[in-house]
């Protein structure tokens, strides 16, 4: 399960980068929020880093 969740969050983060590259910041922020939600649900240590990234 951990691997599947890791794959999903990695996909979301890469998708966010792709949206950023096309200057679609609205969708980039949305998929990163989805990744953050998963990190929060798991108590994952990367949640704070993602939260900080979304705050900027």
Tab-separated table of N, CA and C in Angstrom:
chain	number	residue	atom	x	y	z
A	1	UNK	N	0.826	-1.188	0.000
A	1	UNK	CA	0.000	0.000	0.000
A	1	UNK	C	0.876	1.259	0.000
A	2	UNK	N	1.921	1.234	0.831
A	2	UNK	CA	2.815	2.397	0.898
A	2	UNK	C	3.384	2.709	-0.484
A	3	UNK	N	3.735	1.670	-1.225
A	3	UNK	CA	4.300	1.875	-2.560
A	3	UNK	C	3.271	2.513	-3.489
A	4	UNK	N	2.027	2.048	-3.437
A	4	UNK	CA	0.983	2.615	-4.299
A	4	UNK	C	0.737	4.076	-3.967
A	5	UNK	N	0.719	4.397	-2.674
A	5	UNK	CA	0.510	5.788	-2.259
A	5	UNK	C	1.696	6.634	-2.705
A	6	UNK	N	2.891	6.109	-2.555
A	6	UNK	CA	4.083	6.823	-2.997
A	6	UNK	C	4.059	7.078	-4.487
A	7	UNK	N	3.620	6.088	-5.247
A	7	UNK	CA	3.507	6.255	-6.695
A	7	UNK	C	2.488	7.336	-7.033
A	8	UNK	N	1.380	7.342	-6.317
A	8	UNK	CA	0.328	8.330	-6.595
A	8	UNK	C	0.812	9.752	-6.273
A	9	UNK	N	1.430	9.923	-5.128
A	9	UNK	CA	1.898	11.271	-4.782
A	9	UNK	C	3.002	11.718	-5.730
A	10	UNK	N	3.881	10.814	-6.122
A	10	UNK	CA	4.946	11.165	-7.073
A	10	UNK	C	4.336	11.604	-8.404
A	11	UNK	N	3.317	10.895	-8.843
A	11	UNK	CA	2.630	11.261	-10.086
A	11	UNK	C	1.996	12.641	-9.962
A	12	UNK	N	1.348	12.908	-8.840
A	12	UNK	CA	0.726	14.213	-8.632
A	12	UNK	C	1.760	15.333	-8.625
A	13	UNK	N	2.883	15.093	-7.974
A	13	UNK	CA	3.928	16.114	-7.921
A	13	UNK	C	4.517	16.386	-9.303
A	14	UNK	N	4.723	15.337	-10.069
A	14	UNK	CA	5.241	15.521	-11.440
A	14	UNK	C	4.207	16.226	-12.314
A	15	UNK	N	2.945	15.887	-12.114
A	15	UNK	CA	1.888	16.561	-12.852
A	15	UNK	C	1.864	18.049	-12.496
A	16	UNK	N	2.055	18.367	-11.227
A	16	UNK	CA	2.148	19.763	-10.807
A	16	UNK	C	3.281	20.483	-11.499
A	17	UNK	N	4.428	19.826	-11.631
A	17	UNK	CA	5.567	20.418	-12.339
A	17	UNK	C	5.235	20.648	-13.813
A	18	UNK	N	4.525	19.704	-14.402
A	18	UNK	CA	4.122	19.838	-15.807
A	18	UNK	C	3.176	21.012	-15.983
A	19	UNK	N	2.210	21.128	-15.092
A	19	UNK	CA	1.297	22.271	-15.165
A	19	UNK	C	2.055	23.586	-14.993
A	20	UNK	N	3.011	23.604	-14.083
A	20	UNK	CA	3.842	24.815	-13.913
A	20	UNK	C	4.573	25.163	-15.208
A	21	UNK	N	5.105	24.161	-15.868
A	21	UNK	CA	5.855	24.388	-17.106
A	21	UNK	C	4.979	24.982	-18.203
A	22	UNK	N	3.690	24.697	-18.143
A	22	UNK	CA	2.765	25.246	-19.139
A	22	UNK	C	2.059	26.490	-18.610
A	23	UNK	N	2.542	26.983	-17.476
A	23	UNK	CA	2.006	28.192	-16.834
A	23	UNK	C	0.555	28.038	-16.374
A	24	UNK	N	0.152	26.797	-16.102
A	24	UNK	CA	-1.188	26.524	-15.584
A	24	UNK	C	-1.084	26.351	-14.068
A	25	UNK	N	-0.914	27.473	-13.396
A	25	UNK	CA	-0.665	27.439	-11.954
A	25	UNK	C	-1.883	26.999	-11.152
A	26	UNK	N	-3.072	27.204	-11.677
A	26	UNK	CA	-4.288	26.786	-10.973
A	26	UNK	C	-4.319	25.266	-10.836
A	27	UNK	N	-4.078	24.562	-11.932
A	27	UNK	CA	-4.081	23.101	-11.870
A	27	UNK	C	-2.865	22.567	-11.114
A	28	UNK	N	-1.737	23.245	-11.247
A	28	UNK	CA	-0.536	22.828	-10.518
A	28	UNK	C	-0.807	22.856	-9.013
A	29	UNK	N	-1.410	23.932	-8.558
A	29	UNK	CA	-1.720	24.061	-7.135
A	29	UNK	C	-2.738	23.004	-6.697
A	30	UNK	N	-3.698	22.726	-7.540
A	30	UNK	CA	-4.724	21.729	-7.208
A	30	UNK	C	-4.162	20.335	-7.010
A	31	UNK	N	-3.293	19.899	-7.917
A	31	UNK	CA	-2.741	18.552	-7.774
A	31	UNK	C	-1.763	18.484	-6.605
A	32	UNK	N	-1.076	19.596	-6.319
A	32	UNK	CA	-0.187	19.602	-5.156
A	32	UNK	C	-0.992	19.566	-3.855
A	33	UNK	N	-2.130	20.208	-3.844
A	33	UNK	CA	-3.002	20.118	-2.654
A	33	UNK	C	-3.496	18.690	-2.458
A	34	UNK	N	-3.779	18.017	-3.548
A	34	UNK	CA	-4.194	16.612	-3.450
A	34	UNK	C	-3.063	15.765	-2.873
A	35	UNK	N	-1.831	16.007	-3.337
A	35	UNK	CA	-0.677	15.286	-2.790
A	35	UNK	C	-0.512	15.605	-1.304
A	36	UNK	N	-0.691	16.859	-0.930
A	36	UNK	CA	-0.585	17.251	0.476
A	36	UNK	C	-1.626	16.535	1.319
A	37	UNK	N	-2.819	16.414	0.811
A	37	UNK	CA	-3.872	15.715	1.534
A	37	UNK	C	-3.480	14.268	1.814
A	38	UNK	N	-2.878	13.621	0.835
A	38	UNK	CA	-2.412	12.244	1.024
A	38	UNK	C	-1.299	12.209	2.066
A	39	UNK	N	-0.337	13.124	1.947
A	39	UNK	CA	0.747	13.185	2.927
A	39	UNK	C	0.190	13.394	4.340
A	40	UNK	N	-0.769	14.306	4.476
A	40	UNK	CA	-1.362	14.564	5.792
A	40	UNK	C	-2.060	13.324	6.344
A	41	UNK	N	-2.814	12.639	5.502
A	41	UNK	CA	-3.519	11.427	5.934
A	41	UNK	C	-2.562	10.372	6.457
A	42	UNK	N	-1.379	10.326	5.865
A	42	UNK	CA	-0.389	9.323	6.254
A	42	UNK	C	0.548	9.795	7.360
A	43	UNK	N	0.481	11.083	7.696
A	43	UNK	CA	1.436	11.619	8.654
A	43	UNK	C	2.841	11.617	8.070
A	44	UNK	N	2.933	11.789	6.770
A	44	UNK	CA	4.213	11.709	6.045
A	44	UNK	C	5.071	12.945	6.346
A	45	UNK	N	6.363	12.763	6.526
A	45	UNK	CA	7.237	13.894	6.853
A	45	UNK	C	7.339	14.949	5.739
A	46	UNK	N	7.019	14.588	4.501
A	46	UNK	CA	7.075	15.562	3.403
A	46	UNK	C	5.887	16.521	3.390
A	47	UNK	N	4.925	16.306	4.269
A	47	UNK	CA	3.742	17.177	4.313
A	47	UNK	C	4.137	18.623	4.596
A	48	UNK	N	5.028	18.847	5.518
A	48	UNK	CA	5.430	20.216	5.860
A	48	UNK	C	6.132	20.908	4.696
A	49	UNK	N	6.975	20.174	4.001
A	49	UNK	CA	7.668	20.733	2.841
A	49	UNK	C	6.646	21.115	1.764
A	50	UNK	N	5.668	20.255	1.532
A	50	UNK	CA	4.641	20.562	0.532
A	50	UNK	C	3.783	21.742	0.977
A	51	UNK	N	3.464	21.787	2.241
A	51	UNK	CA	2.681	22.900	2.782
A	51	UNK	C	3.432	24.217	2.564
A	52	UNK	N	4.728	24.218	2.817
A	52	UNK	CA	5.544	25.411	2.618
A	52	UNK	C	5.590	25.807	1.148
A	53	UNK	N	5.691	24.820	0.291
A	53	UNK	CA	5.723	25.100	-1.152
A	53	UNK	C	4.404	25.706	-1.611
A	54	UNK	N	3.299	25.224	-1.083
A	54	UNK	CA	1.999	25.773	-1.451
A	54	UNK	C	1.805	27.173	-0.884
A	55	UNK	N	2.464	27.453	0.233
A	55	UNK	CA	2.334	28.759	0.859
A	55	UNK	C	3.066	29.852	0.107
A	56	UNK	N	4.023	29.468	-0.724
A	56	UNK	CA	4.801	30.488	-1.445
A	56	UNK	C	4.180	30.867	-2.767
